[in-house]
mmCIF file of C-alpha atoms and ligand atoms in Angstrom:
data_model
loop_
_atom_site.group_PDB
_atom_site.id
_atom_site.type_symbol
_atom_site.label_atom_id
_atom_site.label_comp_id
_atom_site.label_asym_id
_atom_site.label_seq_id
_atom_site.Cartn_x
_atom_site.Cartn_y
_atom_site.Cartn_z
ATOM 1 C CA UNK R 1 105.980 139.575 -134.034
ATOM 2 C CA UNK R 2 108.105 139.085 -136.999
ATOM 3 C CA UNK R 3 106.935 137.320 -140.339
ATOM 4 C CA UNK R 4 109.311 134.460 -139.489
ATOM 5 C CA UNK R 5 108.012 134.086 -136.558
ATOM 6 C CA UNK R 6 104.648 134.586 -137.275
ATOM 7 C CA UNK R 7 105.066 131.772 -140.070
ATOM 8 C CA UNK R 8 106.989 129.755 -137.403
ATOM 9 C CA UNK R 9 104.040 129.985 -135.243
ATOM 10 C CA UNK R 10 101.716 129.209 -137.585
ATOM 11 C CA UNK R 11 103.401 126.215 -139.196
ATOM 12 C CA UNK R 12 103.383 125.173 -135.725
ATOM 13 C CA UNK R 13 99.813 125.270 -135.361
ATOM 14 C CA UNK R 14 99.119 123.432 -138.523
ATOM 15 C CA UNK R 15 101.011 120.503 -137.741
ATOM 16 C CA UNK R 16 99.850 120.268 -134.028
ATOM 17 C CA UNK R 17 96.522 120.688 -135.102
ATOM 18 C CA UNK R 18 97.219 118.026 -137.780
ATOM 19 C CA UNK R 19 98.649 115.863 -135.217
ATOM 20 C CA UNK R 20 96.105 116.438 -132.614
ATOM 21 C CA UNK R 21 92.997 115.378 -136.100
ATOM 22 C CA UNK R 22 95.223 112.247 -136.890
ATOM 23 C CA UNK R 23 95.834 110.893 -133.328
ATOM 24 C CA UNK R 24 91.953 111.634 -132.215
ATOM 25 C CA UNK R 25 90.555 108.922 -134.172
ATOM 26 C CA UNK R 26 93.272 106.723 -135.129
ATOM 27 C CA UNK R 27 92.408 106.011 -138.725
ATOM 28 C CA UNK R 28 94.963 107.347 -141.417
ATOM 29 C CA UNK R 29 92.847 109.490 -144.183
ATOM 30 C CA UNK R 30 95.516 109.693 -146.274
ATOM 31 C CA UNK R 31 95.868 108.052 -149.408
ATOM 32 C CA UNK R 32 93.040 107.498 -151.929
ATOM 33 C CA UNK R 33 92.740 104.031 -151.017
ATOM 34 C CA UNK R 34 91.698 105.023 -147.359
ATOM 35 C CA UNK R 35 89.099 107.728 -148.177
ATOM 36 C CA UNK R 36 85.324 106.603 -148.711
ATOM 37 C CA UNK R 37 82.923 108.806 -150.375
ATOM 38 C CA UNK R 38 81.420 110.437 -147.160
ATOM 39 C CA UNK R 39 84.378 112.432 -145.910
ATOM 40 C CA UNK R 40 82.957 112.770 -142.087
ATOM 41 C CA UNK R 41 82.347 109.049 -142.627
ATOM 42 C CA UNK R 42 82.702 107.902 -138.613
ATOM 43 C CA UNK R 43 86.230 106.551 -137.880
ATOM 44 C CA UNK R 44 85.069 103.102 -137.436
ATOM 45 C CA UNK R 45 83.683 103.217 -140.932
ATOM 46 C CA UNK R 46 86.650 104.452 -142.208
ATOM 47 C CA UNK R 47 88.878 102.121 -140.639
ATOM 48 C CA UNK R 48 86.672 99.316 -142.457
ATOM 49 C CA UNK R 49 86.684 100.680 -145.458
ATOM 50 C CA UNK R 50 90.436 100.709 -145.212
ATOM 51 C CA UNK R 51 90.760 97.080 -143.621
ATOM 52 C CA UNK R 52 88.840 95.786 -145.884
ATOM 53 C CA UNK R 53 91.056 97.380 -148.784
ATOM 54 C CA UNK R 54 94.164 96.397 -146.713
ATOM 55 C CA UNK R 55 92.498 92.388 -145.548
ATOM 56 C CA UNK R 56 90.776 91.523 -149.403
ATOM 57 C CA UNK R 57 94.765 90.956 -150.693
ATOM 58 C CA UNK R 58 94.810 88.189 -148.072
ATOM 59 C CA UNK R 59 91.744 86.771 -147.594
ATOM 60 C CA UNK R 60 87.941 86.921 -148.243
ATOM 61 C CA UNK R 61 85.563 87.230 -146.108
ATOM 62 C CA UNK R 62 82.100 84.392 -145.828
ATOM 63 C CA UNK R 63 78.642 85.951 -145.282
ATOM 64 C CA UNK R 64 75.367 84.686 -144.571
ATOM 65 C CA UNK R 65 71.650 87.011 -145.338
ATOM 66 C CA UNK R 66 69.457 86.966 -142.381
ATOM 67 C CA UNK R 67 72.051 84.291 -140.512
ATOM 68 C CA UNK R 68 71.248 84.668 -137.116
ATOM 69 C CA UNK R 69 67.191 85.261 -137.456
ATOM 70 C CA UNK R 70 66.311 82.061 -138.775
ATOM 71 C CA UNK R 71 67.437 79.179 -140.747
ATOM 72 C CA UNK R 72 65.975 75.977 -142.533
ATOM 73 C CA UNK R 73 64.441 74.173 -139.048
ATOM 74 C CA UNK R 74 64.097 77.424 -136.635
ATOM 75 C CA UNK R 75 62.803 80.403 -136.420
ATOM 76 C CA UNK R 76 63.959 83.385 -134.451
ATOM 77 C CA UNK R 77 63.080 81.135 -130.810
ATOM 78 C CA UNK R 78 66.559 80.433 -129.690
ATOM 79 C CA UNK R 79 69.163 83.387 -129.161
ATOM 80 C CA UNK R 80 72.372 82.655 -130.406
ATOM 81 C CA UNK R 81 71.326 79.874 -133.674
ATOM 82 C CA UNK R 82 72.875 79.998 -137.078
ATOM 83 C CA UNK R 83 72.687 77.808 -139.557
ATOM 84 C CA UNK R 84 76.119 78.836 -140.607
ATOM 85 C CA UNK R 85 77.348 78.218 -136.864
ATOM 86 C CA UNK R 86 75.785 74.974 -136.846
ATOM 87 C CA UNK R 87 77.662 73.201 -139.020
ATOM 88 C CA UNK R 88 80.798 75.418 -139.126
ATOM 89 C CA UNK R 89 81.600 76.663 -135.064
ATOM 90 C CA UNK R 90 81.649 80.504 -136.289
ATOM 91 C CA UNK R 91 78.990 82.474 -137.456
ATOM 92 C CA UNK R 92 79.575 84.021 -140.751
ATOM 93 C CA UNK R 93 82.228 86.943 -140.961
ATOM 94 C CA UNK R 94 79.231 89.130 -142.752
ATOM 95 C CA UNK R 95 76.051 89.709 -141.990
ATOM 96 C CA UNK R 96 73.506 90.443 -144.435
ATOM 97 C CA UNK R 97 70.448 92.290 -143.518
ATOM 98 C CA UNK R 98 67.184 93.324 -145.583
ATOM 99 C CA UNK R 99 65.036 96.596 -144.714
ATOM 100 C CA UNK R 100 62.196 96.152 -147.447
ATOM 101 C CA UNK R 101 58.674 97.727 -145.962
ATOM 102 C CA UNK R 102 60.575 100.000 -143.119
ATOM 103 C CA UNK R 103 59.542 102.848 -145.407
ATOM 104 C CA UNK R 104 55.630 102.054 -144.874
ATOM 105 C CA UNK R 105 56.265 102.016 -141.281
ATOM 106 C CA UNK R 106 56.396 98.586 -140.613
ATOM 107 C CA UNK R 107 57.265 96.588 -137.723
ATOM 108 C CA UNK R 108 58.100 93.745 -139.725
ATOM 109 C CA UNK R 109 60.544 93.179 -142.715
ATOM 110 C CA UNK R 110 59.286 91.662 -146.246
ATOM 111 C CA UNK R 111 60.274 88.309 -144.614
ATOM 112 C CA UNK R 112 58.399 89.026 -141.584
ATOM 113 C CA UNK R 113 61.881 90.010 -139.632
ATOM 114 C CA UNK R 114 60.814 92.275 -136.687
ATOM 115 C CA UNK R 115 63.234 95.321 -137.326
ATOM 116 C CA UNK R 116 64.099 95.588 -133.807
ATOM 117 C CA UNK R 117 64.858 92.297 -133.044
ATOM 118 C CA UNK R 118 66.803 93.003 -136.396
ATOM 119 C CA UNK R 119 68.307 96.098 -134.223
ATOM 120 C CA UNK R 120 69.145 93.483 -131.948
ATOM 121 C CA UNK R 121 71.058 90.782 -134.099
ATOM 122 C CA UNK R 122 72.998 93.658 -136.217
ATOM 123 C CA UNK R 123 74.401 94.858 -132.533
ATOM 124 C CA UNK R 124 75.453 91.248 -131.612
ATOM 125 C CA UNK R 125 76.751 90.443 -134.822
ATOM 126 C CA UNK R 126 78.952 93.896 -134.484
ATOM 127 C CA UNK R 127 79.749 93.966 -131.182
ATOM 128 C CA UNK R 128 81.524 90.305 -132.219
ATOM 129 C CA UNK R 129 83.557 92.343 -134.439
ATOM 130 C CA UNK R 130 81.385 91.245 -137.661
ATOM 131 C CA UNK R 131 80.639 93.176 -140.802
ATOM 132 C CA UNK R 132 77.125 94.117 -141.627
ATOM 133 C CA UNK R 133 75.682 94.969 -144.708
ATOM 134 C CA UNK R 134 72.018 96.128 -145.812
ATOM 135 C CA UNK R 135 69.750 95.834 -149.051
ATOM 136 C CA UNK R 136 66.464 97.387 -149.583
ATOM 137 C CA UNK R 137 63.792 96.084 -151.740
ATOM 138 C CA UNK R 138 62.181 99.056 -151.025
ATOM 139 C CA UNK R 139 58.356 99.357 -152.578
ATOM 140 C CA UNK R 140 57.586 100.703 -155.920
ATOM 141 C CA UNK R 141 56.379 104.487 -154.162
ATOM 142 C CA UNK R 142 54.111 104.695 -157.900
ATOM 143 C CA UNK R 143 52.323 101.591 -158.151
ATOM 144 C CA UNK R 144 51.701 100.531 -154.490
ATOM 145 C CA UNK R 145 52.923 97.056 -155.358
ATOM 146 C CA UNK R 146 56.559 95.937 -154.135
ATOM 147 C CA UNK R 147 60.301 96.311 -155.692
ATOM 148 C CA UNK R 148 59.177 93.345 -158.180
ATOM 149 C CA UNK R 149 56.538 95.614 -159.758
ATOM 150 C CA UNK R 150 56.834 96.251 -162.188
ATOM 151 C CA UNK R 151 54.285 96.373 -164.532
ATOM 152 C CA UNK R 152 52.164 99.126 -165.946
ATOM 153 C CA UNK R 153 55.008 101.865 -167.048
ATOM 154 C CA UNK R 154 54.848 103.719 -163.587
ATOM 155 C CA UNK R 155 58.256 104.998 -164.157
ATOM 156 C CA UNK R 156 58.428 105.216 -160.763
ATOM 157 C CA UNK R 157 62.111 106.416 -160.720
ATOM 158 C CA UNK R 158 61.206 109.710 -162.890
ATOM 159 C CA UNK R 159 58.536 110.603 -160.422
ATOM 160 C CA UNK R 160 60.631 110.133 -157.185
ATOM 161 C CA UNK R 161 63.329 112.367 -158.137
ATOM 162 C CA UNK R 162 63.586 116.052 -157.442
ATOM 163 C CA UNK R 163 60.788 118.170 -159.031
ATOM 164 C CA UNK R 164 58.668 114.555 -159.223
ATOM 165 C CA UNK R 165 55.275 114.232 -158.465
ATOM 166 C CA UNK R 166 56.111 111.868 -155.649
ATOM 167 C CA UNK R 167 60.380 113.061 -154.609
ATOM 168 C CA UNK R 168 58.193 114.219 -151.336
ATOM 169 C CA UNK R 169 56.910 110.600 -150.488
ATOM 170 C CA UNK R 170 60.421 109.784 -151.793
ATOM 171 C CA UNK R 171 62.343 111.652 -149.064
ATOM 172 C CA UNK R 172 59.844 110.446 -145.874
ATOM 173 C CA UNK R 173 61.114 106.703 -147.362
ATOM 174 C CA UNK R 174 65.076 107.973 -146.858
ATOM 175 C CA UNK R 175 63.991 109.761 -143.866
ATOM 176 C CA UNK R 176 62.829 105.800 -142.692
ATOM 177 C CA UNK R 177 65.874 104.413 -143.268
ATOM 178 C CA UNK R 178 68.330 107.382 -141.721
ATOM 179 C CA UNK R 179 66.264 107.273 -138.408
ATOM 180 C CA UNK R 180 67.120 103.257 -138.396
ATOM 181 C CA UNK R 181 70.649 103.606 -139.526
ATOM 182 C CA UNK R 182 71.054 106.435 -136.867
ATOM 183 C CA UNK R 183 69.659 104.248 -134.107
ATOM 184 C CA UNK R 184 72.282 101.405 -134.300
ATOM 185 C CA UNK R 185 74.599 102.038 -131.463
ATOM 186 C CA UNK R 186 77.076 99.150 -130.263
ATOM 187 C CA UNK R 187 78.019 99.144 -127.041
ATOM 188 C CA UNK R 188 75.593 101.317 -125.169
ATOM 189 C CA UNK R 189 76.672 103.239 -122.311
ATOM 190 C CA UNK R 190 79.950 102.292 -122.452
ATOM 191 C CA UNK R 191 83.463 104.618 -123.258
ATOM 192 C CA UNK R 192 83.441 102.876 -126.780
ATOM 193 C CA UNK R 193 79.678 103.714 -127.477
ATOM 194 C CA UNK R 194 79.377 104.194 -131.234
ATOM 195 C CA UNK R 195 77.308 103.904 -133.984
ATOM 196 C CA UNK R 196 77.679 100.481 -135.950
ATOM 197 C CA UNK R 197 79.308 101.272 -139.655
ATOM 198 C CA UNK R 198 77.115 99.688 -142.371
ATOM 199 C CA UNK R 199 77.867 98.762 -146.253
ATOM 200 C CA UNK R 200 74.897 100.421 -147.329
ATOM 201 C CA UNK R 201 73.348 98.397 -150.921
ATOM 202 C CA UNK R 202 70.764 99.793 -152.331
ATOM 203 C CA UNK R 203 68.905 99.888 -155.483
ATOM 204 C CA UNK R 204 70.094 96.695 -156.378
ATOM 205 C CA UNK R 205 70.776 94.261 -159.909
ATOM 206 C CA UNK R 206 69.955 97.114 -161.642
ATOM 207 C CA UNK R 207 70.849 96.026 -164.577
ATOM 208 C CA UNK R 208 68.286 93.171 -165.095
ATOM 209 C CA UNK R 209 64.490 94.454 -165.500
ATOM 210 C CA UNK R 210 63.122 92.238 -162.157
ATOM 211 C CA UNK R 211 62.644 95.586 -159.740
ATOM 212 C CA UNK R 212 61.099 98.976 -160.583
ATOM 213 C CA UNK R 213 64.765 100.796 -160.653
ATOM 214 C CA UNK R 214 65.996 98.273 -163.219
ATOM 215 C CA UNK R 215 67.380 99.145 -166.308
ATOM 216 C CA UNK R 216 63.825 98.850 -169.035
ATOM 217 C CA UNK R 217 62.505 100.849 -166.070
ATOM 218 C CA UNK R 218 64.474 104.240 -166.394
ATOM 219 C CA UNK R 219 67.635 105.521 -167.992
ATOM 220 C CA UNK R 220 71.250 105.242 -166.883
ATOM 221 C CA UNK R 221 70.824 109.008 -166.210
ATOM 222 C CA UNK R 222 67.990 108.315 -164.036
ATOM 223 C CA UNK R 223 69.369 105.491 -162.106
ATOM 224 C CA UNK R 224 72.863 107.669 -161.207
ATOM 225 C CA UNK R 225 70.237 110.482 -160.226
ATOM 226 C CA UNK R 226 68.614 108.420 -158.016
ATOM 227 C CA UNK R 227 71.664 107.087 -156.741
ATOM 228 C CA UNK R 228 73.648 110.426 -156.680
ATOM 229 C CA UNK R 229 70.219 111.801 -154.782
ATOM 230 C CA UNK R 230 70.388 109.376 -152.257
ATOM 231 C CA UNK R 231 73.122 109.733 -151.098
ATOM 232 C CA UNK R 232 73.609 113.309 -150.770
ATOM 233 C CA UNK R 233 70.333 113.552 -148.935
ATOM 234 C CA UNK R 234 71.133 110.935 -147.007
ATOM 235 C CA UNK R 235 75.106 112.506 -145.839
ATOM 236 C CA UNK R 236 74.544 115.934 -146.517
ATOM 237 C CA UNK R 237 70.954 116.051 -145.605
ATOM 238 C CA UNK R 238 69.926 113.673 -143.343
ATOM 239 C CA UNK R 239 73.638 113.594 -141.820
ATOM 240 C CA UNK R 240 74.321 109.666 -141.689
ATOM 241 C CA UNK R 241 77.702 109.068 -141.824
ATOM 242 C CA UNK R 242 78.179 105.254 -140.812
ATOM 243 C CA UNK R 243 77.636 104.404 -144.416
ATOM 244 C CA UNK R 244 79.739 102.274 -146.804
ATOM 245 C CA UNK R 245 77.535 102.567 -150.566
ATOM 246 C CA UNK R 246 77.992 99.142 -152.494
ATOM 247 C CA UNK R 247 76.982 98.767 -156.333
ATOM 248 C CA UNK R 248 75.958 95.842 -156.893
ATOM 249 C CA UNK R 249 74.528 95.400 -160.702
ATOM 250 C CA UNK R 250 73.357 92.143 -161.990
ATOM 251 C CA UNK R 251 75.943 89.623 -163.339
ATOM 252 C CA UNK R 252 75.428 90.602 -166.491
ATOM 253 C CA UNK R 253 76.848 94.380 -165.968
ATOM 254 C CA UNK R 254 80.485 92.121 -165.129
ATOM 255 C CA UNK R 255 80.486 91.154 -168.198
ATOM 256 C CA UNK R 256 82.351 94.266 -169.950
ATOM 257 C CA UNK R 257 83.899 97.532 -168.744
ATOM 258 C CA UNK R 258 80.911 98.981 -171.062
ATOM 259 C CA UNK R 259 78.020 97.078 -169.223
ATOM 260 C CA UNK R 260 79.489 98.133 -166.143
ATOM 261 C CA UNK R 261 79.959 101.688 -166.707
ATOM 262 C CA UNK R 262 76.956 102.317 -167.850
ATOM 263 C CA UNK R 263 74.920 102.787 -164.973
ATOM 264 C CA UNK R 264 78.001 103.208 -162.458
ATOM 265 C CA UNK R 265 76.702 105.489 -160.167
ATOM 266 C CA UNK R 266 80.647 107.886 -160.266
ATOM 267 C CA UNK R 267 83.813 107.201 -158.053
ATOM 268 C CA UNK R 268 82.573 110.200 -155.396
ATOM 269 C CA UNK R 269 79.660 108.062 -154.731
ATOM 270 C CA UNK R 270 80.549 104.578 -154.501
ATOM 271 C CA UNK R 271 82.848 102.428 -151.914
ATOM 272 C CA UNK R 272 82.216 99.027 -152.847
ATOM 273 C CA UNK R 273 81.860 97.661 -156.194
ATOM 274 C CA UNK R 274 80.524 94.241 -156.760
ATOM 275 C CA UNK R 275 77.700 91.861 -158.859
ATOM 276 C CA UNK R 276 74.950 89.552 -157.731
ATOM 277 C CA UNK R 277 75.394 86.107 -159.225
ATOM 278 C CA UNK R 278 73.247 83.072 -159.404
ATOM 279 C CA UNK R 279 72.889 82.111 -162.754
ATOM 280 C CA UNK R 280 76.504 81.289 -163.572
ATOM 281 C CA UNK R 281 76.709 78.947 -160.647
ATOM 282 C CA UNK R 282 73.888 76.661 -161.328
ATOM 283 C CA UNK R 283 73.849 73.591 -163.021
ATOM 284 C CA UNK R 284 74.313 74.268 -166.331
ATOM 285 C CA UNK R 285 77.636 75.588 -164.153
ATOM 286 C CA UNK R 286 78.952 79.104 -166.508
ATOM 287 C CA UNK R 287 81.910 78.867 -164.022
ATOM 288 C CA UNK R 288 84.365 80.064 -166.813
ATOM 289 C CA UNK R 289 82.027 83.375 -167.296
ATOM 290 C CA UNK R 290 81.514 83.520 -163.358
ATOM 291 C CA UNK R 291 85.557 83.807 -162.983
ATOM 292 C CA UNK R 292 85.490 85.903 -165.340
ATOM 293 C CA UNK R 293 83.183 88.909 -164.117
ATOM 294 C CA UNK R 294 85.159 88.413 -160.501
ATOM 295 C CA UNK R 295 88.225 89.535 -162.351
ATOM 296 C CA UNK R 296 86.973 92.437 -164.489
ATOM 297 C CA UNK R 297 84.950 93.132 -161.577
ATOM 298 C CA UNK R 298 88.363 93.432 -159.238
ATOM 299 C CA UNK R 299 89.921 95.535 -162.128
ATOM 300 C CA UNK R 300 87.188 97.667 -162.238
ATOM 301 C CA UNK R 301 87.137 98.685 -158.605
ATOM 302 C CA UNK R 302 90.732 98.170 -158.185
ATOM 303 C CA UNK R 303 91.349 101.179 -161.052
ATOM 304 C CA UNK R 304 88.938 103.511 -159.117
ATOM 305 C CA UNK R 305 90.233 102.871 -155.674
ATOM 306 C CA UNK R 306 87.540 100.648 -154.809
ATOM 307 C CA UNK R 307 86.681 97.581 -152.896
ATOM 308 C CA UNK R 308 85.321 94.591 -155.054
ATOM 309 C CA UNK R 309 83.156 91.929 -153.632
ATOM 310 C CA UNK R 310 80.565 89.796 -154.586
ATOM 311 C CA UNK R 311 77.551 90.780 -152.253
ATOM 312 C CA UNK R 312 74.826 88.487 -153.165
ATOM 313 C CA UNK R 313 75.290 84.991 -154.476
ATOM 314 C CA UNK R 314 74.922 81.171 -153.329
ATOM 315 C CA UNK R 315 73.249 78.125 -155.244
ATOM 316 C CA UNK R 316 69.428 77.285 -153.861
ATOM 317 C CA UNK R 317 68.898 74.699 -151.800
ATOM 318 C CA UNK R 318 73.119 73.496 -152.710
ATOM 319 C CA UNK R 319 72.146 69.853 -154.563
ATOM 320 C CA UNK R 320 75.660 69.797 -155.602
ATOM 321 C CA UNK R 321 77.651 68.254 -151.985
ATOM 322 C CA UNK R 322 80.659 69.816 -153.193
ATOM 323 C CA UNK R 323 79.574 73.380 -154.375
ATOM 324 C CA UNK R 324 81.810 75.231 -151.597
ATOM 325 C CA UNK R 325 84.879 73.828 -152.671
ATOM 326 C CA UNK R 326 84.120 72.283 -156.379
ATOM 327 C CA UNK R 327 82.158 75.792 -157.692
ATOM 328 C CA UNK R 328 82.497 78.787 -155.252
ATOM 329 C CA UNK R 329 86.212 77.995 -154.468
ATOM 330 C CA UNK R 330 87.295 77.449 -157.096
ATOM 331 C CA UNK R 331 86.307 80.235 -158.577
ATOM 332 C CA UNK R 332 87.532 82.846 -155.647
ATOM 333 C CA UNK R 333 91.013 81.361 -155.405
ATOM 334 C CA UNK R 334 91.249 80.747 -159.360
ATOM 335 C CA UNK R 335 94.030 83.055 -160.171
ATOM 336 C CA UNK R 336 95.894 86.130 -157.900
ATOM 337 C CA UNK R 337 93.009 88.275 -158.933
ATOM 338 C CA UNK R 338 90.198 86.676 -157.966
ATOM 339 C CA UNK R 339 91.649 86.098 -154.744
ATOM 340 C CA UNK R 340 91.221 89.743 -154.128
ATOM 341 C CA UNK R 341 87.698 90.215 -153.903
ATOM 342 C CA UNK R 342 86.898 91.456 -150.250
ATOM 343 C CA UNK R 343 83.717 88.829 -149.331
ATOM 344 C CA UNK R 344 81.329 86.699 -150.690
ATOM 345 C CA UNK R 345 77.674 86.772 -149.600
ATOM 346 C CA UNK R 346 75.507 83.958 -149.757
ATOM 347 C CA UNK R 347 71.388 84.650 -149.669
ATOM 348 C CA UNK R 348 69.105 83.281 -146.978
ATOM 349 C CA UNK R 349 68.116 79.897 -145.407
ATOM 350 C CA UNK R 350 64.114 81.177 -145.815
ATOM 351 C CA UNK R 351 62.429 78.832 -142.803
ATOM 352 C CA UNK R 352 60.828 75.884 -144.328
ATOM 353 C CA UNK R 353 57.823 75.660 -142.240
ATOM 354 C CA UNK R 354 57.042 79.368 -142.036
ATOM 355 C CA UNK R 355 58.124 80.862 -145.076
ATOM 356 C CA UNK R 356 59.712 79.209 -148.412
ATOM 357 C CA UNK R 357 60.091 76.287 -149.121
ATOM 358 C CA UNK R 358 63.641 75.144 -151.043
ATOM 359 C CA UNK R 359 64.830 78.457 -150.331
ATOM 360 C CA UNK R 360 68.021 78.134 -148.540
ATOM 361 C CA UNK R 361 71.896 79.166 -149.533
ATOM 362 C CA UNK R 362 73.680 77.747 -146.921
ATOM 363 C CA UNK R 363 74.198 74.167 -145.581
ATOM 364 C CA UNK R 364 72.228 73.557 -142.407
ATOM 365 C CA UNK R 365 73.258 70.665 -139.797
ATOM 366 C CA UNK R 366 72.936 67.327 -141.422
ATOM 367 C CA UNK R 367 72.687 69.044 -145.019
ATOM 368 C CA UNK R 368 74.336 66.930 -147.572
ATOM 369 C CA UNK R 369 77.054 69.922 -148.797
ATOM 370 C CA UNK R 370 77.654 70.457 -144.984
ATOM 371 C CA UNK R 371 81.166 68.846 -145.130
ATOM 372 C CA UNK R 372 82.537 70.286 -148.142
ATOM 373 C CA UNK R 373 80.991 73.929 -146.238
ATOM 374 C CA UNK R 374 83.524 72.689 -143.122
ATOM 375 C CA UNK R 375 86.451 72.233 -145.594
ATOM 376 C CA UNK R 376 85.623 74.902 -147.392
ATOM 377 C CA UNK R 377 85.633 77.462 -143.846
ATOM 378 C CA UNK R 378 89.033 75.789 -143.725
ATOM 379 C CA UNK R 379 90.712 76.911 -146.609
ATOM 380 C CA UNK R 380 93.355 79.466 -145.326
ATOM 381 C CA UNK R 381 91.983 82.177 -148.479
ATOM 382 C CA UNK R 382 88.417 82.184 -146.132
ATOM 383 C CA UNK R 383 87.943 83.711 -143.297
ATOM 384 C CA UNK R 384 84.524 83.063 -141.313
ATOM 385 C CA UNK R 385 83.824 85.624 -138.143
ATOM 386 C CA UNK R 386 85.896 83.740 -135.282
ATOM 387 C CA UNK R 387 88.982 84.828 -137.874
ATOM 388 C CA UNK R 388 88.490 88.394 -137.808
ATOM 389 C CA UNK R 389 90.992 90.934 -137.249
ATOM 390 C CA UNK R 390 89.862 94.073 -135.490
ATOM 391 C CA UNK R 391 88.411 95.459 -138.242
ATOM 392 C CA UNK R 392 86.661 98.777 -136.536
ATOM 393 C CA UNK R 393 90.692 100.165 -135.237
ATOM 394 C CA UNK R 394 93.706 100.765 -137.443
ATOM 395 C CA UNK R 395 95.058 98.017 -137.918
ATOM 396 C CA UNK R 396 97.167 98.947 -140.754
ATOM 397 C CA UNK R 397 100.429 98.645 -139.145
ATOM 398 C CA UNK R 398 99.806 95.592 -136.954
ATOM 399 C CA UNK R 399 99.795 91.967 -137.692
ATOM 400 C CA UNK R 400 96.215 90.887 -138.477
ATOM 401 C CA UNK R 401 96.651 87.381 -138.674
ATOM 402 C CA UNK R 402 96.022 85.001 -135.245
HETATM 403 C C1 BMA E 501 64.473 87.537 -152.104
HETATM 404 C C2 BMA E 501 64.179 86.232 -151.617
HETATM 405 C C3 BMA E 501 62.604 86.809 -151.172
HETATM 406 C C4 BMA E 501 62.894 87.619 -150.237
HETATM 407 C C5 BMA E 501 63.827 88.529 -150.554
HETATM 408 C C6 BMA E 501 64.269 89.949 -149.925
HETATM 409 O O1 BMA E 501 65.795 87.114 -153.310
HETATM 410 O O2 BMA E 501 64.629 85.752 -151.104
HETATM 411 O O3 BMA E 501 61.902 85.744 -150.721
HETATM 412 O O4 BMA E 501 61.241 88.010 -149.805
HETATM 413 O O5 BMA E 501 64.635 88.778 -150.941
HETATM 414 O O6 BMA E 501 64.830 89.275 -148.500
#
């Protein structure tokens, strides 16, 4: 074989193998915007990343924490229930779940949600086309207290980093999550069986100081190391490949670029960038501040090829009957920049009989803000679950509006 034939053969093989791998999972991997931090992420996780990035230019998804587990007036007793569904006729597009206490081997999380049931609800929401996100109020590994235990200068972050006296314990805790993430299986027993993609949002609100990983309890460098170690350990050592990584500091981070950057783990470690904010969307309202935070977050994320979101917000008990359209929508729909947020999630509807009272963020049937919530849901910018296109396939070339 002469040289030019050899070259021809080689290039045909290259083209063929490129074609093959491109067809194999039907998800384009070209273009910086479409490659999540895990280069080996499963096709559905990559599709989720790509589709969120595509659709956020036209729509914002609405999410609710613990939506299927309980509501203000019911708990886990009737399958299919959801306060959001009962008011609007649709489930939320995004389902938030919380795994605090999984690291202790507990059967239930810190809010008494059973982990086996949670897996069932995760599957249920995902198989209907929903988007799953998981947060982790991890206990304090140094004090034995919960994630809010910041007393006593335990320096938990220093101790769990490589070389620290609690590093092995910490790895065991991460192992519990790895096992959980790798056992989330959709459509089991069918040709379409696959792991469920998860937007994972650990160590949140870190620019506040109410959690042990917060600003007063570790240096920016330590925080970044903690985050990066977590990504690398779960991805490269434990082989967890169904995650997108969401970094969501407290709202104060979104007041300036410098503040946002201070503890930002880096472009190689983050897929979704947001901020948690309860303070500026409640009375006394600071709507302008909230809007500026959204704008800054969108710019910050887009400058890095990441997806902007508001992973946690809400007004506890929603005492303002017009809050959905008068405050939240007003901020989201403020201008062409705010409209580019991918999703907004409100926190949980604590069951008033068995859990905290007056601790809910979505309306239940008959709540004074229910009508306004329906208007919010009908607004063309806002999408609930029944509006969702197929988020886990390559829809880039397809018309996704119904
Ligand atoms: C908090 C509150 C707590 C709960 C925690 C984890 O913001 O809702 O009651 O334990 O989230 O879900």
